[in-house]
Every structure is written in C-alpha cells, then in structure tokens.
Amino acid sequence: MKILVVIPSVGSVYGGPSKSVVELTKAIGIQGIEVDIVTTTANGDHQLDVPLLTWIRENEYRIQYFPYISQGDYKFSFKLTKWLYAHVKDYNLVHTNAIFSLTNIPAYWACQKYNIPYLITPRGMLQSWALSYKAGKKKIYYSLLEKPAINRSNGIQILATAEKDEVQALNLKPPLFIIPNGVNKENFENLPSSSLFLEQFPEAKNKQLILFLGRIDPKKGLDLLAPAFANVHQKFSNIHLIIAGPDNVGYLTTAKKYFQDLDCLSAVTFTGILTGEIKYSALSAANIYVAPSYSEGFSMSILEGMASGLPCIFTTGCNFPEAGEANAAYVVDINSGSIEKALITCLENPEEAKKMGDRAKEFIFDNYTWDKIAKKLIKVYQKIINERYTKKMS
C-alpha cells in the first residue's frame, strides 16, 4: 500500500490541523505503510526555509515542499499541480486534508483523471460555524469546486461524532468514517519542569495559571473567555491567564482589547506560538486548561491538555462530548457564564480538579494515542482500495 497525503501547509502557525497531519503520517509510517506528504512552504506571513521540489526523508515518511502564490486567503502552487498530474497514479490512495483550499483542487481532479481513490478530511471546515464564517465567498467556492469534488471522493474522514451529524445534514454522497486525532503518549508521561516557561515569562511565577493553547482566531472564543476571566479574577486575584498561540489572521489587537476593556489585561500574557520543550513546560506550569471555542474539528490542544493531567474546560463547540461523559473534563455551553462557572468550580475545589485531571490523562492514554488512530485509518485505506479493486475487476 502506497499513500499520498496532500495538505496546503504544515507550517506551525496553522496550529493543530497541520501538526495532526504530520503526527498521523508518522504513525502510519511506523505501521509499515509507505506514505508521502506533498505540501507548500506556506507559514503565515513567512515561508518555511526548506529545500524545494525534492524528497526529504524522515524516519517514517517522505515529504516534498512546493513554492506557491497567494491571493487573500487562497494559495495556489503551479508546480505542485503539475507534480500531482504526473504522479498521483503512482499511489494506491490519495488523502487530502482541509477544504476551501486551491492546493487540493488539482489533487481531486488528478485522482479523477487517473481513477485513483481519494479520501478527504475537512478538519472541521464543513461544520455550520465554519461554513457561516466569511460565508459569501465560501458559498460560491463550495458550490462550484468543493462539493462536486467531495461527492466524487471515496470517503470523508470525520474527527468527531458531533462533526458527523453536521456533515450528514449537508447530504453529501461519500461514506463517513469517524477517526479522531491523537497524541504521542511518550510526550506526556514525564513532562519537563515548569521552570523553562516561568523563566521566560516571569510574570506567571507564583500564580495559578489558566492556559489557553491555540491560534488567535475569531472562532476560538476569546471574546467569551475575556468576561469570564475578568469576573473570576475579581474573586481570585492570584490567577493569571496564558494565551499561547500564533496570530495568523491579524486578530491579536482585537483579542487584547477584549481584556483591556474589562480592565484585566495586566493579568494576561500573550506568549505567541509555543512549540517543543517550552510548550510542554507551559503545560507543566499550568493549573487549568481552557478552550472556549465556537467551533473545532477535533482539537489537538485539548488532547494535549488532558494528556498532561490538567483539569480541562472546553465548550460543546469543541466536539468532544465523550470527555464529559467520562467525567474527564468540564464540557460547557458556548457562553461566558458557563465558562466562568467551570473556572470557579476548579479554583474552589483544587483536589477534585486534580482528580479530574488524572482521569483525563488516563482517558486519553486509553483511547486517543496515534498508534491506535493510525491502525483505524489504515483499515479505512484498505477498505477503499479493496472496493476500488473489486469494482475494477467486475
């Protein structure tokens, strides 16, 4: 089995979706599957400093980067398009990630031309909130380009049960496969000391830290978190909010103003993107994790917060009701009052919060590690390939 993974970018500024594709590809490679990634050098306002138009061999997979041009939110690569038309026929299956991406359209068309099966992972972009955001141009794009390509695909990978319900409402033709994101267990079994993070951000020392780990983006619900945090801070003056994530849509000024207008910006630190050791150090330093999102596919950072043993608070928009059903997290309604109430509960009951964090870690290790996820996805790949072979022979 030879699989091609297509994604617009693996740049770190795009957060969990890009990271999850790389981690899943690694896990598939570890299972003995031959797998390649093709992508562009996009990374927000900058480009990745990587060799172009040549395979880079990682331990478990190969990756090749292509130059691109951009216009507003859209990116296109002529060289990647040419490569796809020349090489998709070398693979048994093509797996595309994200929609509303001009990078992926040629992959669909090349697969259709050479009768290569393809699987699409929208990564939350077919949910109602995502479709309604900048709805005007999305509606045209979806009708003319995306929907026809989706309907000719061999399947849609859905990351969560709630996402499945919303995608089913669109009356698309392909079968849906629920396969979530995961974590690497070894990264969370022994987190590094909090000192690395606290030395870089000394204002967080000797504070009870609430950690938001995600992109600075309208859908992430910082407008909901600000009033919740402001009210809680009046009651618990020793708390400090860490907002750790990149601003790749120019939303940072607006986000800061939410807290400034409520007179609590001095108790908030915007760190920018945290990766590697310092991110794990931030998770070690934190007391509570919060994700107030309006909409998510299946959040990598929530999995990381839970795998770190933190009491986690996140909204129903994060599509993870299973965590609440397992009593492993507080899953709250999408409003400031519910977020505030959960924060107060954690702060007033630290022992119970710690027990919840312990349950969260066990829950993630038992159900959401990349090795388990990769095995599920490989079965889907094999099913699609076998069906295509059977159809070809009949």
Tab-separated table of C-alpha atoms in Angstrom:
chain	number	residue	atom	x	y	z
A	1	MET	CA	0.000	0.000	0.000
A	2	LYS	CA	1.355	3.401	-1.030
A	3	ILE	CA	-0.411	6.526	0.270
A	4	LEU	CA	-0.058	10.177	-0.761
A	5	VAL	CA	-1.035	12.821	1.804
A	6	VAL	CA	-1.861	16.289	0.425
A	7	ILE	CA	-2.113	19.295	2.749
A	8	PRO	CA	-1.910	23.036	1.949
A	9	SER	CA	0.778	23.590	4.577
A	10	VAL	CA	2.447	22.007	7.580
A	11	GLY	CA	3.634	25.380	8.917
A	12	SER	CA	3.457	25.689	12.701
A	13	VAL	CA	1.397	28.914	12.578
A	14	TYR	CA	-1.591	26.891	11.379
A	15	GLY	CA	-1.699	25.051	14.694
A	16	GLY	CA	-3.269	21.686	15.369
A	17	PRO	CA	-4.512	20.742	11.884
A	18	SER	CA	-1.018	20.884	10.395
A	19	LYS	CA	0.565	19.169	13.381
A	20	SER	CA	-2.015	16.400	13.435
A	21	VAL	CA	-1.417	15.529	9.780
A	22	VAL	CA	2.326	15.165	10.346
A	23	GLU	CA	1.868	13.137	13.528
A	24	LEU	CA	-0.680	10.844	11.904
A	25	THR	CA	1.564	10.359	8.872
A	26	LYS	CA	4.417	9.347	11.173
A	27	ALA	CA	2.173	6.868	12.940
A	28	ILE	CA	1.042	5.375	9.623
A	29	GLY	CA	4.673	5.006	8.560
A	30	ILE	CA	5.522	3.247	11.818
A	31	GLN	CA	2.844	0.677	10.936
A	32	GLY	CA	4.887	-0.218	7.840
A	33	ILE	CA	2.864	1.718	5.254
A	34	GLU	CA	4.741	3.625	2.543
A	35	VAL	CA	3.484	7.211	2.869
A	36	ASP	CA	4.488	10.569	1.347
A	37	ILE	CA	3.397	14.158	2.055
A	38	VAL	CA	3.278	16.934	-0.544
A	39	THR	CA	2.653	20.485	0.606
A	40	THR	CA	3.656	24.122	0.124
A	41	THR	CA	6.110	26.296	2.044
A	42	ALA	CA	3.320	28.489	3.466
A	43	ASN	CA	3.702	29.510	7.108
A	44	GLY	CA	1.577	32.597	7.679
A	45	ASP	CA	3.371	35.784	6.650
A	46	HIS	CA	6.580	33.846	6.087
A	47	GLN	CA	7.666	30.778	4.179
A	48	LEU	CA	9.276	27.661	5.558
A	49	ASP	CA	13.015	27.573	4.978
A	50	VAL	CA	13.201	24.106	3.458
A	51	PRO	CA	14.576	22.507	0.274
A	52	LEU	CA	12.122	22.719	-2.623
A	53	LEU	CA	10.996	20.165	-5.216
A	54	THR	CA	12.905	17.263	-3.729
A	55	TRP	CA	12.026	14.469	-1.344
A	56	ILE	CA	13.134	14.917	2.241
A	57	ARG	CA	13.397	11.600	4.023
A	58	GLU	CA	12.125	11.456	7.581
A	59	ASN	CA	12.306	8.239	9.600
A	60	GLU	CA	8.740	7.180	8.884
A	61	TYR	CA	7.775	9.063	5.697
A	62	ARG	CA	8.922	11.380	2.908
A	63	ILE	CA	7.870	14.992	2.407
A	64	GLN	CA	8.235	17.336	-0.558
A	65	TYR	CA	7.688	21.122	-0.478
A	66	PHE	CA	6.480	23.285	-3.358
A	67	PRO	CA	6.507	27.078	-3.890
A	68	TYR	CA	3.166	28.887	-4.090
A	69	ILE	CA	1.472	32.180	-4.860
A	70	SER	CA	-1.256	33.680	-2.688
A	71	GLN	CA	-4.229	35.979	-3.090
A	72	GLY	CA	-6.012	36.856	0.129
A	73	ASP	CA	-6.938	33.659	1.944
A	74	TYR	CA	-6.159	31.436	-1.028
A	75	LYS	CA	-2.891	29.826	-2.071
A	76	PHE	CA	-2.044	28.037	-5.297
A	77	SER	CA	1.023	26.160	-6.494
A	78	PHE	CA	1.575	25.638	-10.218
A	79	LYS	CA	4.497	23.300	-9.588
A	80	LEU	CA	2.518	21.170	-7.145
A	81	THR	CA	-0.365	20.976	-9.626
A	82	LYS	CA	1.998	19.766	-12.347
A	83	TRP	CA	3.536	17.229	-9.969
A	84	LEU	CA	0.132	15.876	-8.924
A	85	TYR	CA	-0.962	15.270	-12.503
A	86	ALA	CA	2.309	13.459	-13.156
A	87	HIS	CA	2.436	11.326	-10.005
A	88	VAL	CA	-0.928	10.570	-8.355
A	89	LYS	CA	-1.094	7.420	-10.476
A	90	ASP	CA	1.964	6.158	-8.552
A	91	TYR	CA	-0.160	5.768	-5.402
A	92	ASN	CA	-2.928	3.436	-4.266
A	93	LEU	CA	-4.818	6.216	-2.493
A	94	VAL	CA	-4.612	9.985	-2.011
A	95	HIS	CA	-5.602	11.535	1.329
A	96	THR	CA	-6.321	15.290	1.226
A	97	ASN	CA	-6.596	17.498	4.292
A	98	ALA	CA	-8.656	20.708	4.674
A	99	ILE	CA	-11.172	22.127	2.232
A	100	PHE	CA	-11.589	25.576	0.665
A	101	SER	CA	-8.001	25.160	-0.499
A	102	LEU	CA	-6.907	25.733	-4.086
A	103	THR	CA	-3.958	23.455	-3.336
A	104	ASN	CA	-6.247	20.461	-3.024
A	105	ILE	CA	-8.474	21.022	-6.068
A	106	PRO	CA	-5.834	19.739	-8.548
A	107	ALA	CA	-5.371	16.666	-6.355
A	108	TYR	CA	-9.077	15.852	-6.697
A	109	TRP	CA	-9.020	16.372	-10.447
A	110	ALA	CA	-5.841	14.358	-10.976
A	111	CYS	CA	-7.322	11.466	-8.971
A	112	GLN	CA	-10.476	11.595	-11.068
A	113	LYS	CA	-8.460	11.615	-14.290
A	114	TYR	CA	-6.409	8.535	-13.344
A	115	ASN	CA	-9.145	6.765	-11.349
A	116	ILE	CA	-7.188	6.890	-8.089
A	117	PRO	CA	-9.360	6.722	-4.948
A	118	TYR	CA	-9.168	9.679	-2.580
A	119	LEU	CA	-10.225	10.339	0.994
A	120	ILE	CA	-10.999	13.875	2.242
A	121	THR	CA	-10.511	15.146	5.802
A	122	PRO	CA	-12.278	18.542	6.159
A	123	ARG	CA	-10.853	19.077	9.689
A	124	GLY	CA	-13.949	20.827	10.956
A	125	MET	CA	-14.399	23.079	7.927
A	126	LEU	CA	-17.774	21.570	6.969
A	127	GLN	CA	-19.344	22.462	10.305
A	128	SER	CA	-22.020	25.142	10.420
A	129	TRP	CA	-19.918	27.776	12.212
A	130	ALA	CA	-17.016	27.328	9.790
A	131	LEU	CA	-19.319	27.485	6.762
A	132	SER	CA	-21.011	30.641	8.060
A	133	TYR	CA	-17.713	32.465	8.659
A	134	LYS	CA	-16.956	34.529	5.522
A	135	ALA	CA	-19.972	32.745	4.057
A	136	GLY	CA	-20.312	34.780	0.860
A	137	LYS	CA	-17.211	33.638	-0.963
A	138	LYS	CA	-17.333	30.185	0.629
A	139	LYS	CA	-20.810	29.536	-0.779
A	140	ILE	CA	-19.657	30.165	-4.347
A	141	TYR	CA	-16.429	28.194	-3.907
A	142	TYR	CA	-18.264	25.289	-2.267
A	143	SER	CA	-20.934	25.061	-4.968
A	144	LEU	CA	-18.572	25.319	-7.934
A	145	LEU	CA	-15.468	23.467	-6.749
A	146	GLU	CA	-15.613	21.798	-3.366
A	147	LYS	CA	-18.946	19.992	-3.300
A	148	PRO	CA	-18.532	18.278	-6.700
A	149	ALA	CA	-15.059	17.098	-5.670
A	150	ILE	CA	-16.276	15.847	-2.293
A	151	ASN	CA	-19.142	13.943	-3.893
A	152	ARG	CA	-16.735	12.148	-6.219
A	153	SER	CA	-14.436	11.133	-3.357
A	154	ASN	CA	-14.340	7.654	-1.841
A	155	GLY	CA	-14.917	8.799	1.723
A	156	ILE	CA	-14.798	11.612	4.259
A	157	GLN	CA	-12.792	11.274	7.458
A	158	ILE	CA	-14.702	12.903	10.313
A	159	LEU	CA	-12.869	13.675	13.540
A	160	ALA	CA	-15.823	13.590	15.961
A	161	THR	CA	-19.385	12.339	16.303
A	162	ALA	CA	-20.786	15.881	16.505
A	163	GLU	CA	-18.976	16.778	13.286
A	164	LYS	CA	-20.523	13.731	11.648
A	165	ASP	CA	-24.025	14.958	12.487
A	166	GLU	CA	-23.358	18.330	10.846
A	167	VAL	CA	-21.750	16.823	7.742
A	168	GLN	CA	-24.630	14.376	7.320
A	169	ALA	CA	-27.001	17.349	7.204
A	170	LEU	CA	-25.239	18.507	4.005
A	171	ASN	CA	-26.478	15.384	2.168
A	172	LEU	CA	-23.115	14.526	0.654
A	173	LYS	CA	-22.704	11.205	-1.162
A	174	PRO	CA	-19.488	9.601	0.200
A	175	PRO	CA	-19.409	7.378	3.306
A	176	LEU	CA	-18.247	8.988	6.554
A	177	PHE	CA	-15.529	7.471	8.744
A	178	ILE	CA	-15.070	8.726	12.321
A	179	ILE	CA	-11.350	8.726	13.119
A	180	PRO	CA	-10.196	11.341	15.670
A	181	ASN	CA	-6.852	12.967	16.388
A	182	GLY	CA	-4.400	11.603	18.937
A	183	VAL	CA	-1.257	12.233	20.968
A	184	ASN	CA	2.104	10.573	21.396
A	185	LYS	CA	1.905	9.059	24.868
A	186	GLU	CA	5.632	9.329	25.481
A	187	ASN	CA	5.495	13.146	25.236
A	188	PHE	CA	3.227	13.371	28.287
A	189	GLU	CA	4.357	10.590	30.608
A	190	ASN	CA	7.049	12.807	32.130
A	191	LEU	CA	6.567	16.485	31.374
A	192	PRO	CA	9.600	18.785	31.728
A	193	SER	CA	9.939	21.214	34.613
A	194	SER	CA	7.837	24.372	34.568
A	195	SER	CA	11.000	26.427	35.104
A	196	LEU	CA	11.762	26.896	31.402
A	197	PHE	CA	8.394	28.540	30.817
A	198	LEU	CA	8.411	30.563	34.031
A	199	GLU	CA	11.910	31.918	33.414
A	200	GLN	CA	10.832	33.222	30.010
A	201	PHE	CA	7.559	34.636	31.373
A	202	PRO	CA	8.355	35.674	34.963
A	203	GLU	CA	5.028	37.477	35.418
A	204	ALA	CA	3.494	33.982	35.639
A	205	LYS	CA	5.595	32.958	38.663
A	206	ASN	CA	3.738	32.183	41.889
A	207	LYS	CA	0.373	32.405	40.093
A	208	GLN	CA	-2.372	29.921	39.450
A	209	LEU	CA	-2.171	29.623	35.689
A	210	ILE	CA	-5.062	29.171	33.286
A	211	LEU	CA	-3.756	28.066	29.889
A	212	PHE	CA	-5.350	28.748	26.502
A	213	LEU	CA	-3.351	26.901	23.850
A	214	GLY	CA	-4.444	27.692	20.312
A	215	ARG	CA	-4.479	30.118	17.412
A	216	ILE	CA	-5.565	33.730	17.988
A	217	ASP	CA	-8.632	33.453	15.797
A	218	PRO	CA	-12.299	34.569	15.960
A	219	LYS	CA	-13.585	31.012	16.219
A	220	LYS	CA	-11.508	30.291	19.317
A	221	GLY	CA	-13.872	32.242	21.582
A	222	LEU	CA	-11.525	34.708	23.247
A	223	ASP	CA	-14.441	37.160	23.287
A	224	LEU	CA	-16.198	34.664	25.580
A	225	LEU	CA	-13.148	33.956	27.708
A	226	ALA	CA	-12.420	37.622	28.447
A	227	PRO	CA	-15.558	38.417	30.517
A	228	ALA	CA	-15.417	35.010	32.194
A	229	PHE	CA	-11.799	35.543	33.208
A	230	ALA	CA	-12.396	39.160	34.279
A	231	ASN	CA	-15.137	38.088	36.678
A	232	VAL	CA	-13.136	35.168	38.054
A	233	HIS	CA	-10.064	37.370	38.505
A	234	GLN	CA	-12.049	39.690	40.774
A	235	LYS	CA	-12.691	36.718	43.072
A	236	PHE	CA	-9.285	35.003	42.712
A	237	SER	CA	-6.678	37.737	42.375
A	238	ASN	CA	-3.782	35.272	42.154
A	239	ILE	CA	-4.835	33.776	38.818
A	240	HIS	CA	-3.068	34.598	35.557
A	241	LEU	CA	-4.187	33.733	32.042
A	242	ILE	CA	-1.667	32.449	29.478
A	243	ILE	CA	-2.790	32.784	25.866
A	244	ALA	CA	-0.317	30.761	23.852
A	245	GLY	CA	-0.724	30.663	20.108
A	246	PRO	CA	0.083	32.332	16.800
A	247	ASP	CA	-1.813	35.238	15.256
A	248	ASN	CA	-2.006	34.287	11.588
A	249	VAL	CA	-5.197	36.226	10.768
A	250	GLY	CA	-4.383	39.604	12.349
A	251	TYR	CA	-6.736	39.140	15.303
A	252	LEU	CA	-4.291	39.839	18.147
A	253	THR	CA	-5.147	43.534	18.615
A	254	THR	CA	-8.857	42.719	18.826
A	255	ALA	CA	-8.220	39.865	21.259
A	256	LYS	CA	-6.139	42.067	23.575
A	257	LYS	CA	-8.833	44.747	23.528
A	258	TYR	CA	-11.370	42.289	24.945
A	259	PHE	CA	-9.275	42.029	28.117
A	260	GLN	CA	-8.214	45.677	28.136
A	261	ASP	CA	-11.822	46.853	28.038
A	262	LEU	CA	-12.551	44.693	31.098
A	263	ASP	CA	-9.517	46.043	32.957
A	264	CYS	CA	-7.779	42.690	33.344
A	265	LEU	CA	-5.118	42.776	30.609
A	266	SER	CA	-2.371	43.037	33.235
A	267	ALA	CA	-3.318	39.518	34.373
A	268	VAL	CA	-2.982	38.104	30.854
A	269	THR	CA	0.158	37.089	28.962
A	270	PHE	CA	0.105	36.591	25.189
A	271	THR	CA	3.143	34.409	24.545
A	272	GLY	CA	2.880	33.872	20.808
A	273	ILE	CA	3.299	30.347	19.498
A	274	LEU	CA	4.911	27.819	21.838
A	275	THR	CA	6.400	24.633	20.431
A	276	GLY	CA	8.602	21.824	21.616
A	277	GLU	CA	10.069	21.875	25.113
A	278	ILE	CA	8.689	25.258	26.142
A	279	LYS	CA	5.145	24.230	25.192
A	280	TYR	CA	5.426	21.126	27.354
A	281	SER	CA	6.906	23.293	30.113
A	282	ALA	CA	3.862	25.588	29.856
A	283	LEU	CA	1.576	22.573	30.224
A	284	SER	CA	3.605	21.570	33.281
A	285	ALA	CA	3.271	25.069	34.769
A	286	ALA	CA	-0.484	25.343	34.166
A	287	ASN	CA	-3.179	24.608	36.721
A	288	ILE	CA	-6.198	24.685	34.402
A	289	TYR	CA	-6.638	24.341	30.634
A	290	VAL	CA	-9.440	26.215	28.830
A	291	ALA	CA	-10.768	26.128	25.252
A	292	PRO	CA	-13.771	28.470	24.757
A	293	SER	CA	-14.152	27.750	21.020
A	294	TYR	CA	-17.240	28.290	18.906
A	295	SER	CA	-16.179	25.506	16.555
A	296	GLU	CA	-13.457	22.870	16.300
A	297	GLY	CA	-12.821	19.812	14.204
A	298	PHE	CA	-11.151	17.869	16.989
A	299	SER	CA	-8.716	19.972	18.963
A	300	MET	CA	-5.143	18.766	19.295
A	301	SER	CA	-4.533	21.171	22.155
A	302	ILE	CA	-7.462	19.752	24.151
A	303	LEU	CA	-5.944	16.293	23.815
A	304	GLU	CA	-2.609	17.726	24.969
A	305	GLY	CA	-4.174	19.490	27.943
A	306	MET	CA	-5.940	16.308	29.040
A	307	ALA	CA	-2.872	14.127	28.394
A	308	SER	CA	-0.914	16.495	30.657
A	309	GLY	CA	-3.273	15.690	33.528
A	310	LEU	CA	-4.834	19.150	33.673
A	311	PRO	CA	-8.445	19.813	34.640
A	312	CYS	CA	-9.826	20.927	31.291
A	313	ILE	CA	-12.720	23.233	30.474
A	314	PHE	CA	-13.984	23.405	26.904
A	315	THR	CA	-17.193	24.162	25.076
A	316	THR	CA	-19.613	21.910	23.263
A	317	GLY	CA	-18.276	23.521	20.069
A	318	CYS	CA	-15.093	21.527	20.560
A	319	ASN	CA	-16.911	18.317	19.557
A	320	PHE	CA	-15.680	16.145	22.416
A	321	PRO	CA	-18.754	15.110	24.434
A	322	GLU	CA	-17.076	11.777	25.218
A	323	ALA	CA	-14.724	13.564	27.633
A	324	GLY	CA	-17.657	14.946	29.605
A	325	GLU	CA	-19.449	11.589	29.587
A	326	ALA	CA	-16.308	10.000	31.061
A	327	ASN	CA	-16.189	12.716	33.755
A	328	ALA	CA	-12.737	13.567	32.418
A	329	ALA	CA	-13.395	17.250	31.600
A	330	TYR	CA	-15.896	20.066	32.034
A	331	VAL	CA	-17.796	20.351	28.740
A	332	VAL	CA	-19.788	23.599	28.930
A	333	ASP	CA	-22.186	25.607	26.801
A	334	ILE	CA	-20.787	28.204	24.417
A	335	ASN	CA	-21.187	31.271	26.617
A	336	SER	CA	-19.175	33.279	29.121
A	337	GLY	CA	-21.316	32.364	32.105
A	338	SER	CA	-20.757	28.629	31.677
A	339	ILE	CA	-17.015	29.095	31.240
A	340	GLU	CA	-16.876	31.314	34.331
A	341	LYS	CA	-18.797	28.799	36.436
A	342	ALA	CA	-16.454	25.955	35.464
A	343	LEU	CA	-13.352	28.042	36.219
A	344	ILE	CA	-14.700	28.901	39.674
A	345	THR	CA	-15.519	25.239	40.341
A	346	CYS	CA	-11.928	24.230	39.552
A	347	LEU	CA	-10.418	27.016	41.635
A	348	GLU	CA	-12.673	26.411	44.629
A	349	ASN	CA	-12.171	22.630	44.554
A	350	PRO	CA	-8.490	22.000	43.706
A	351	GLU	CA	-8.483	18.395	44.945
A	352	GLU	CA	-11.473	17.468	42.793
A	353	ALA	CA	-9.917	19.330	39.877
A	354	LYS	CA	-6.739	17.299	40.240
A	355	LYS	CA	-8.725	14.051	40.266
A	356	MET	CA	-10.433	15.131	37.077
A	357	GLY	CA	-7.038	15.850	35.518
A	358	ASP	CA	-5.849	12.367	36.490
A	359	ARG	CA	-8.943	10.833	34.879
A	360	ALA	CA	-8.356	12.931	31.774
A	361	LYS	CA	-4.804	11.637	31.353
A	362	GLU	CA	-5.901	8.020	31.726
A	363	PHE	CA	-8.821	8.555	29.330
A	364	ILE	CA	-6.570	9.958	26.594
A	365	PHE	CA	-3.884	7.294	27.010
A	366	ASP	CA	-6.520	4.557	26.795
A	367	ASN	CA	-8.333	5.894	23.731
A	368	TYR	CA	-6.529	8.645	21.811
A	369	THR	CA	-2.929	7.740	21.020
A	370	TRP	CA	-1.591	7.970	17.481
A	371	ASP	CA	-0.758	4.269	17.207
A	372	LYS	CA	-4.405	3.353	17.838
A	373	ILE	CA	-5.667	6.070	15.471
A	374	ALA	CA	-3.266	5.041	12.679
A	375	LYS	CA	-4.450	1.425	12.794
A	376	LYS	CA	-8.077	2.555	12.399
A	377	LEU	CA	-7.209	4.775	9.439
A	378	ILE	CA	-5.180	2.068	7.702
A	379	LYS	CA	-8.264	-0.193	7.826
A	380	VAL	CA	-10.231	2.572	6.073
A	381	TYR	CA	-7.499	2.940	3.436
A	382	GLN	CA	-7.553	-0.801	2.812
A	383	LYS	CA	-11.356	-0.882	2.588
A	384	ILE	CA	-11.403	1.903	-0.009
A	385	ILE	CA	-8.583	0.349	-2.057
A	386	ASN	CA	-10.201	-3.099	-1.961
A	387	GLU	CA	-13.565	-1.691	-3.062
A	388	ARG	CA	-11.957	0.110	-5.943
A	389	TYR	CA	-10.100	-3.059	-6.980
A	390	THR	CA	-13.292	-5.145	-6.758
A	391	LYS	CA	-15.223	-2.580	-8.807
A	392	LYS	CA	-12.449	-2.505	-11.427
A	393	MET	CA	-12.486	-6.299	-11.744
A	394	SER	CA	-16.286	-6.573	-12.044
